[in-house]
mmCIF file of C-alpha atoms in Angstrom:
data_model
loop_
_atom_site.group_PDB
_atom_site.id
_atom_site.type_symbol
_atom_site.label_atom_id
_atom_site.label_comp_id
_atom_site.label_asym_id
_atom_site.label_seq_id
_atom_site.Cartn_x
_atom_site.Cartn_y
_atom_site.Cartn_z
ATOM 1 C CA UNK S 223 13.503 17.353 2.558
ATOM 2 C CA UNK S 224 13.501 13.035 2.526
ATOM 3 C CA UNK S 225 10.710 11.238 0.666
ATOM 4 C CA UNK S 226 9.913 9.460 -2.511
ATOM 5 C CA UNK S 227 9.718 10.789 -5.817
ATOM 6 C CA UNK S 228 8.010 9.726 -8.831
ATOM 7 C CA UNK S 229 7.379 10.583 -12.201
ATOM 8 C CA UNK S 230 5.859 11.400 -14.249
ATOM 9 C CA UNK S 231 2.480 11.930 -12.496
ATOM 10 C CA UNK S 232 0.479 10.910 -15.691
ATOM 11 C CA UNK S 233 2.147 8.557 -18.430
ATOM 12 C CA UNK S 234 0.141 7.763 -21.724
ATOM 13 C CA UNK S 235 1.324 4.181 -23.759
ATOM 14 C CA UNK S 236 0.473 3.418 -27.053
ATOM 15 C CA UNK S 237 -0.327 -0.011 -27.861
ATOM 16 C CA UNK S 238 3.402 -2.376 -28.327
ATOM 17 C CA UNK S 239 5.782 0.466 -26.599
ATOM 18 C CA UNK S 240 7.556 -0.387 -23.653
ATOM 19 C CA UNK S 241 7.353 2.426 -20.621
ATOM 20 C CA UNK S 242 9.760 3.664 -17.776
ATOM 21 C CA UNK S 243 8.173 4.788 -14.604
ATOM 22 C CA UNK S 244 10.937 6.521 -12.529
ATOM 23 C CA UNK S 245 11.190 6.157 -8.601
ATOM 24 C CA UNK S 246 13.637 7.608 -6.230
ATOM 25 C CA UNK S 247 14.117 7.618 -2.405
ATOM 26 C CA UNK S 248 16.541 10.082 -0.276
ATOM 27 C CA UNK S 249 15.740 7.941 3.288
ATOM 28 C CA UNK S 250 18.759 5.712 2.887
ATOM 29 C CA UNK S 251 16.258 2.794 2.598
ATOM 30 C CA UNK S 252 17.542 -0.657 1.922
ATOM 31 C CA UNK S 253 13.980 -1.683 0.344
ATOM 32 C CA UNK S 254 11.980 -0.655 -2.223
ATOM 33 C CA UNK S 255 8.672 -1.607 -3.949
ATOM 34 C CA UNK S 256 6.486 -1.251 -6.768
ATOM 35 C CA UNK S 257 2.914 -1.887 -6.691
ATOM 36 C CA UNK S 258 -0.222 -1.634 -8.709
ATOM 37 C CA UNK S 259 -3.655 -0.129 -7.376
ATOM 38 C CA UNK S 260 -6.659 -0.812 -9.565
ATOM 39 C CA UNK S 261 -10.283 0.635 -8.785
ATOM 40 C CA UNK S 262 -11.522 -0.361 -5.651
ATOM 41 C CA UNK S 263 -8.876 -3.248 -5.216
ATOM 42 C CA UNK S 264 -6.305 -3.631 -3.182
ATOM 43 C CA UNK S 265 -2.620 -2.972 -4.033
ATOM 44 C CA UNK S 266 -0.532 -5.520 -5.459
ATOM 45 C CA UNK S 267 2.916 -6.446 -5.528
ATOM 46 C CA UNK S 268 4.814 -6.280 -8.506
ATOM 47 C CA UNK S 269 8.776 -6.651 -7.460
ATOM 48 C CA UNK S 270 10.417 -5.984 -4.566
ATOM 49 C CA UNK S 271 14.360 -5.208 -4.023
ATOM 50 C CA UNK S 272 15.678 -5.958 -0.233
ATOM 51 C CA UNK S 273 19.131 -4.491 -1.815
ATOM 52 C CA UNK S 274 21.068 -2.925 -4.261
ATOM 53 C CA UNK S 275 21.620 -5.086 -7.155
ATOM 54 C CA UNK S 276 19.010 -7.668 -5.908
ATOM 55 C CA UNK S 277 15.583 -7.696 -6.586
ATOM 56 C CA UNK S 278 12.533 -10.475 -6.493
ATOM 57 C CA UNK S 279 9.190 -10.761 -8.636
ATOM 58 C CA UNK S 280 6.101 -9.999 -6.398
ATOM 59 C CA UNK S 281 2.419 -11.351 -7.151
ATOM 60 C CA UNK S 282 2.213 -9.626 -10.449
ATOM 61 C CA UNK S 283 5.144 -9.323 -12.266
ATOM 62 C CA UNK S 284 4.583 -10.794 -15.667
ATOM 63 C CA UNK S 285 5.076 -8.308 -18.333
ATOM 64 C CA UNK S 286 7.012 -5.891 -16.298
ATOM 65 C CA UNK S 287 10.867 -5.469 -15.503
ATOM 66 C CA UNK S 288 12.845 -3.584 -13.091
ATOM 67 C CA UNK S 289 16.637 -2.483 -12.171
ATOM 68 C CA UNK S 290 18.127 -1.894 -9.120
ATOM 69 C CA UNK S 291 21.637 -0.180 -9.739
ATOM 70 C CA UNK S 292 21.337 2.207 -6.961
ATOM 71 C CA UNK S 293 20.343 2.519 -3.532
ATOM 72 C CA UNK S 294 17.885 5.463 -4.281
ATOM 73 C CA UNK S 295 16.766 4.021 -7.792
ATOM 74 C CA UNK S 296 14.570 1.506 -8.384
ATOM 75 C CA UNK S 297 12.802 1.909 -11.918
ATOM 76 C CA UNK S 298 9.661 -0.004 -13.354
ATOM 77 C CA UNK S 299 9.895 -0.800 -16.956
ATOM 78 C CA UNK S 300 6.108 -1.810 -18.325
ATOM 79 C CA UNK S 301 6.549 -3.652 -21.126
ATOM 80 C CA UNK S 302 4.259 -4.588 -24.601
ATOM 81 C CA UNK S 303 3.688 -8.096 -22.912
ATOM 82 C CA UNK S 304 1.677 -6.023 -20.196
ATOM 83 C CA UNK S 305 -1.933 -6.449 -22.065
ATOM 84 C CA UNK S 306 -3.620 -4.403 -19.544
ATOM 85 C CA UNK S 307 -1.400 -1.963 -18.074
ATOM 86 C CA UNK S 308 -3.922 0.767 -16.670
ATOM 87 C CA UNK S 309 -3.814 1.794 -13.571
ATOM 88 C CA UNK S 310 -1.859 3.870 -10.814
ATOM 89 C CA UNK S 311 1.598 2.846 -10.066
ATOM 90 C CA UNK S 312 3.007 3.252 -6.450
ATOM 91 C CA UNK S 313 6.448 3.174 -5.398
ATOM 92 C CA UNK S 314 7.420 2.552 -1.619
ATOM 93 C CA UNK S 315 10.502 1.756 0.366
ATOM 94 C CA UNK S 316 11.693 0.926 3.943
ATOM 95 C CA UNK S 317 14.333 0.731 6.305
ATOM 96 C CA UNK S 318 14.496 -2.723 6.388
ATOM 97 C CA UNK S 319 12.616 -6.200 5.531
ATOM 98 C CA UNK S 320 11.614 -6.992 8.730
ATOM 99 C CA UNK S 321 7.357 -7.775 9.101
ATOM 100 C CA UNK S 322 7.410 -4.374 11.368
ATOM 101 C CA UNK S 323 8.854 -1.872 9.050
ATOM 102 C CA UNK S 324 6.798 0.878 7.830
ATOM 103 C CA UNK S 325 6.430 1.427 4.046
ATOM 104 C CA UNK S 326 6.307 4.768 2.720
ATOM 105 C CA UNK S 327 4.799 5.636 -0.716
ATOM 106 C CA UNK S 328 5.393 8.124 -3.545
ATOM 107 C CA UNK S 329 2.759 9.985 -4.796
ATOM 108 C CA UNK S 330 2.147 7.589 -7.505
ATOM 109 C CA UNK S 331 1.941 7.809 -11.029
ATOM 110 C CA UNK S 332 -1.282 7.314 -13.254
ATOM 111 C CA UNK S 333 -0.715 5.118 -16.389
ATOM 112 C CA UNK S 334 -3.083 5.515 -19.662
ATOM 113 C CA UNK S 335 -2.998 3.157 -22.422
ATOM 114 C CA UNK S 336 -3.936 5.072 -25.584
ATOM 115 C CA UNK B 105 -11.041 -16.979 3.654
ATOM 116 C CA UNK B 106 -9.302 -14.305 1.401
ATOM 117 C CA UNK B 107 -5.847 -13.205 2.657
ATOM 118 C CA UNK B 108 -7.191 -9.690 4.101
ATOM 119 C CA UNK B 109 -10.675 -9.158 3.907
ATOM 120 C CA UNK B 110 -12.253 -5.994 4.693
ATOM 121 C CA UNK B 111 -15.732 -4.427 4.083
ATOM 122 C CA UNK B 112 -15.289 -1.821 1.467
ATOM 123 C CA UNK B 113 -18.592 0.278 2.370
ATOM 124 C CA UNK B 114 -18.794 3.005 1.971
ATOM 125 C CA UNK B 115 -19.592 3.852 5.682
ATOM 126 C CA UNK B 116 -21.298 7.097 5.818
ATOM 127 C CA UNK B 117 -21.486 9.088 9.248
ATOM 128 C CA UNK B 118 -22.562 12.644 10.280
ATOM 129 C CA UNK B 119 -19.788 14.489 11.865
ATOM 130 C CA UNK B 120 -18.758 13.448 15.635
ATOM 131 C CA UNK B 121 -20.092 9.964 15.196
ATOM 132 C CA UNK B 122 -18.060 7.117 16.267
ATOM 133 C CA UNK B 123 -17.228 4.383 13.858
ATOM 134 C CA UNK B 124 -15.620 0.945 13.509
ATOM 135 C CA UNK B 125 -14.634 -0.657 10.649
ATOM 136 C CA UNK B 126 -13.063 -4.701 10.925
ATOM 137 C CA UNK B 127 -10.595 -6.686 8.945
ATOM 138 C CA UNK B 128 -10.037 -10.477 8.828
ATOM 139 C CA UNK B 129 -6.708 -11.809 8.009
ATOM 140 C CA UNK B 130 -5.775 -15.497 7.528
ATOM 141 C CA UNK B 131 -2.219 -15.938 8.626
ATOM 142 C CA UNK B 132 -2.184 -17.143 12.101
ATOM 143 C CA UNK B 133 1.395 -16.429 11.883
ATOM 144 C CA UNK B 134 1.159 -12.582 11.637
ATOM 145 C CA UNK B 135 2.611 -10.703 14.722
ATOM 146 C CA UNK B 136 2.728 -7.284 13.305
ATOM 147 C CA UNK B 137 -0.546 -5.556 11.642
ATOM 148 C CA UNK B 138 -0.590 -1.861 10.064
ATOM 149 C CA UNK B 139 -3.405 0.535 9.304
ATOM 150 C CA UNK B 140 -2.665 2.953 6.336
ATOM 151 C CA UNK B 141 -5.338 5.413 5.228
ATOM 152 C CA UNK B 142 -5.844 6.335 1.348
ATOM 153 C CA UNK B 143 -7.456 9.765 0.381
ATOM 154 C CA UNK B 144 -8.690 10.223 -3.185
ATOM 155 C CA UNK B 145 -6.221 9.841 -6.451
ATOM 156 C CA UNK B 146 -3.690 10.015 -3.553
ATOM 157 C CA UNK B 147 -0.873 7.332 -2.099
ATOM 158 C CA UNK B 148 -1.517 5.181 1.206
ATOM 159 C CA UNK B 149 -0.121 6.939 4.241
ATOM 160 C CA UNK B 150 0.519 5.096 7.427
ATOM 161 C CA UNK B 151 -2.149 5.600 10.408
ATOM 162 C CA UNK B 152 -0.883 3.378 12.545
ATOM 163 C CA UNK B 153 1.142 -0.084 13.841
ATOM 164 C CA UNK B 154 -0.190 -2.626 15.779
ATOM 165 C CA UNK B 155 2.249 -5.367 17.405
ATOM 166 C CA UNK B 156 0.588 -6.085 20.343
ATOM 167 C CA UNK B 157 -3.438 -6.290 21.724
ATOM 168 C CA UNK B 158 -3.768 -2.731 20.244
ATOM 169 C CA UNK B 159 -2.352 0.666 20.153
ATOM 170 C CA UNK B 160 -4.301 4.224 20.454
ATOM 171 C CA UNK B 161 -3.502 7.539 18.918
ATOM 172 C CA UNK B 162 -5.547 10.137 20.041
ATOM 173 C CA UNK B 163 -9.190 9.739 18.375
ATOM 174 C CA UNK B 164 -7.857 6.550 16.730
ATOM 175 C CA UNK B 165 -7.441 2.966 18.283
ATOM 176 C CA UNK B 166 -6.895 0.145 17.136
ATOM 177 C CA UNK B 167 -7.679 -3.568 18.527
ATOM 178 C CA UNK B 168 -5.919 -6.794 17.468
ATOM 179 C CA UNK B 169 -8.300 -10.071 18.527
ATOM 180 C CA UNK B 170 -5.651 -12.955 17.270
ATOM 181 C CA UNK B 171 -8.175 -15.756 18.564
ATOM 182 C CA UNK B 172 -10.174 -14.477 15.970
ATOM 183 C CA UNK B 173 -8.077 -13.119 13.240
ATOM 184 C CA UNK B 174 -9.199 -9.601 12.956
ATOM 185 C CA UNK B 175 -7.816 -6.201 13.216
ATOM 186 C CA UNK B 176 -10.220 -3.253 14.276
ATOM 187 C CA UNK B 177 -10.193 0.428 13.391
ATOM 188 C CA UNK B 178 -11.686 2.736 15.883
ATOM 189 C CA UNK B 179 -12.629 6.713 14.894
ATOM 190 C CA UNK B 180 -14.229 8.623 17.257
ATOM 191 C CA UNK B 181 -15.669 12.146 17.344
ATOM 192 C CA UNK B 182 -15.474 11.736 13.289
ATOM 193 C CA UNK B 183 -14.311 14.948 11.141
ATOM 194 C CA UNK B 184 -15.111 15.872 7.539
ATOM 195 C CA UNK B 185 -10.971 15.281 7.280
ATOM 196 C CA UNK B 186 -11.308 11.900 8.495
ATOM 197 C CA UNK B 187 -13.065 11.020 5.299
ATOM 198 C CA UNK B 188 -11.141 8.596 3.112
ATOM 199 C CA UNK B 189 -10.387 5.147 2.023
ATOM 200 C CA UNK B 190 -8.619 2.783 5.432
ATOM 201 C CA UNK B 191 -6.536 -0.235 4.283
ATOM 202 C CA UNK B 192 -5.656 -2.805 6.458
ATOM 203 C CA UNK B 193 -2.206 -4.570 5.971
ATOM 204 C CA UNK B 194 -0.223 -7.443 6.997
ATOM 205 C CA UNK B 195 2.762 -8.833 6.349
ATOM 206 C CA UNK B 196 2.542 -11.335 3.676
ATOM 207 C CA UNK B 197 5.383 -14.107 5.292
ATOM 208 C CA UNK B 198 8.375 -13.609 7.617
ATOM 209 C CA UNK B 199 10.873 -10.537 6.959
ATOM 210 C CA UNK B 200 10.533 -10.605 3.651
ATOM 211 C CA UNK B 201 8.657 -7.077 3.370
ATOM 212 C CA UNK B 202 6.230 -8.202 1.525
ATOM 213 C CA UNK B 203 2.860 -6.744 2.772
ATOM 214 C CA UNK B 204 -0.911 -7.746 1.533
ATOM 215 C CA UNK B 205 -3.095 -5.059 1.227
ATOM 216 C CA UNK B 206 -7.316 -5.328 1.899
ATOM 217 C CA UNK B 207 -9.142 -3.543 -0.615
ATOM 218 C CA UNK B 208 -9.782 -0.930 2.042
ATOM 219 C CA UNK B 209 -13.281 0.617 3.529
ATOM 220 C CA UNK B 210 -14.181 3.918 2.472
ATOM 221 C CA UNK B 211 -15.636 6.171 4.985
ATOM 222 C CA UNK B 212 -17.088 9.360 4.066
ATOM 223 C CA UNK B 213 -18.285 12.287 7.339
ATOM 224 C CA UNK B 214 -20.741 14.208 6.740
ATOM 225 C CA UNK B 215 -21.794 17.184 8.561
#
């Protein structure tokens, strides 16, 4: 069964720790994406990787940090330099680059900052 | 003009109703033009392309007016199911992948 996993669903930070959100795609996709979704906004681009071992900072990406070591891997770290880190996380990925690929999304995952 | 604009709503229909919703986008550029719908806590999930003047999916078209710059999201015969949140997307500059997201328009069907 293909698709996009991520977890955990719910992730709790206390104030200076650093965070791994874990994403993983079976498709074979070249690209992958994380974005941020806060209430009644649009989503927004954090990093995007066209490739393995390539990757490029989105619209966002100050205080965050990703990897891309594998194909089906591509894991957000948030760091302590993240001052307002709330919100729900979404991972996607697609065949290609190209301006008519279709994105698909995990199911997301839900970040509290205690 | 904001990169993707859309009108947030909420639109709120009785069951069967038809119902439009419109999105502005300001890159002239943009060939290609996506429709993802959003339910609750949940992650987008594409509706539907649109590369051309439009595209139609059973109770769902969609219209592309590039004169203009606006994309157009057609529901008719509304269901309670079709109730969610409908973003409109476009690609952000040439095959890069990157996509801008509207804040979306919620619709909710009542019966």
């Amino acid at each position: 069964d293909g698709g996009i996993t991520q977890s955990p669903k719910y992730l709790f930070r206390k104030e200076g720790q650093n965070v791994t959100l874990s994403c993983e795609q079976n498709l074979n996709h070249d690209a992958m994406y994380w974005y941020r979704q806060d209430p009644g906004q649009g989503l927004r681009l954090i990093y995007y990787s066209q490739i393995v071992n390539d990757f490029q900072k989105g619209d966002i990406a100050e205080g965050y940090s990703v990897s891309r070591e594998k194909k089906e891997s591509f894991p957000l770290t948030v760091t302590s330099a993240q001052k307002n880190p709330t919100a729900f996380y979404l991972c996607a990925s697609s065949i290609g680059f190209g301006d008519w690929e279709t994105q698909y999304f995990g199911p997301g995952t839900r970040l509290l900052v205690l | 003009r904001k990169e993707v604009e859309q009108d947030p709503g909420p639109f709120n229909v009785p069951e069967g109703a038809t119902v439009a919703f419109n999105c502005t986008y300001s890159n002239s550029a943009s060939q290609s033009f996506f429709w993802y719908r959003q339910d609750c806590r949940k992650e987008p999930k594409l509706l539907m392309s649109v590369y051309s003047s439009g595209n139609e999916d059973g109770r769902f078209t969609a219209q592309l007016n590039r004169a203009s710059q606006y994309i157009s999201l057609l529901i008719r015969d509304s269901k309670l199911s079709d109730s969610a949140t409908y973003l409109c997307v476009v690609p952000y500059s040439s095959n890069t992948g990157k996509l801008i997201f509207g804040q979306g328009t919620t619709l909710q069907v009542k019966p």
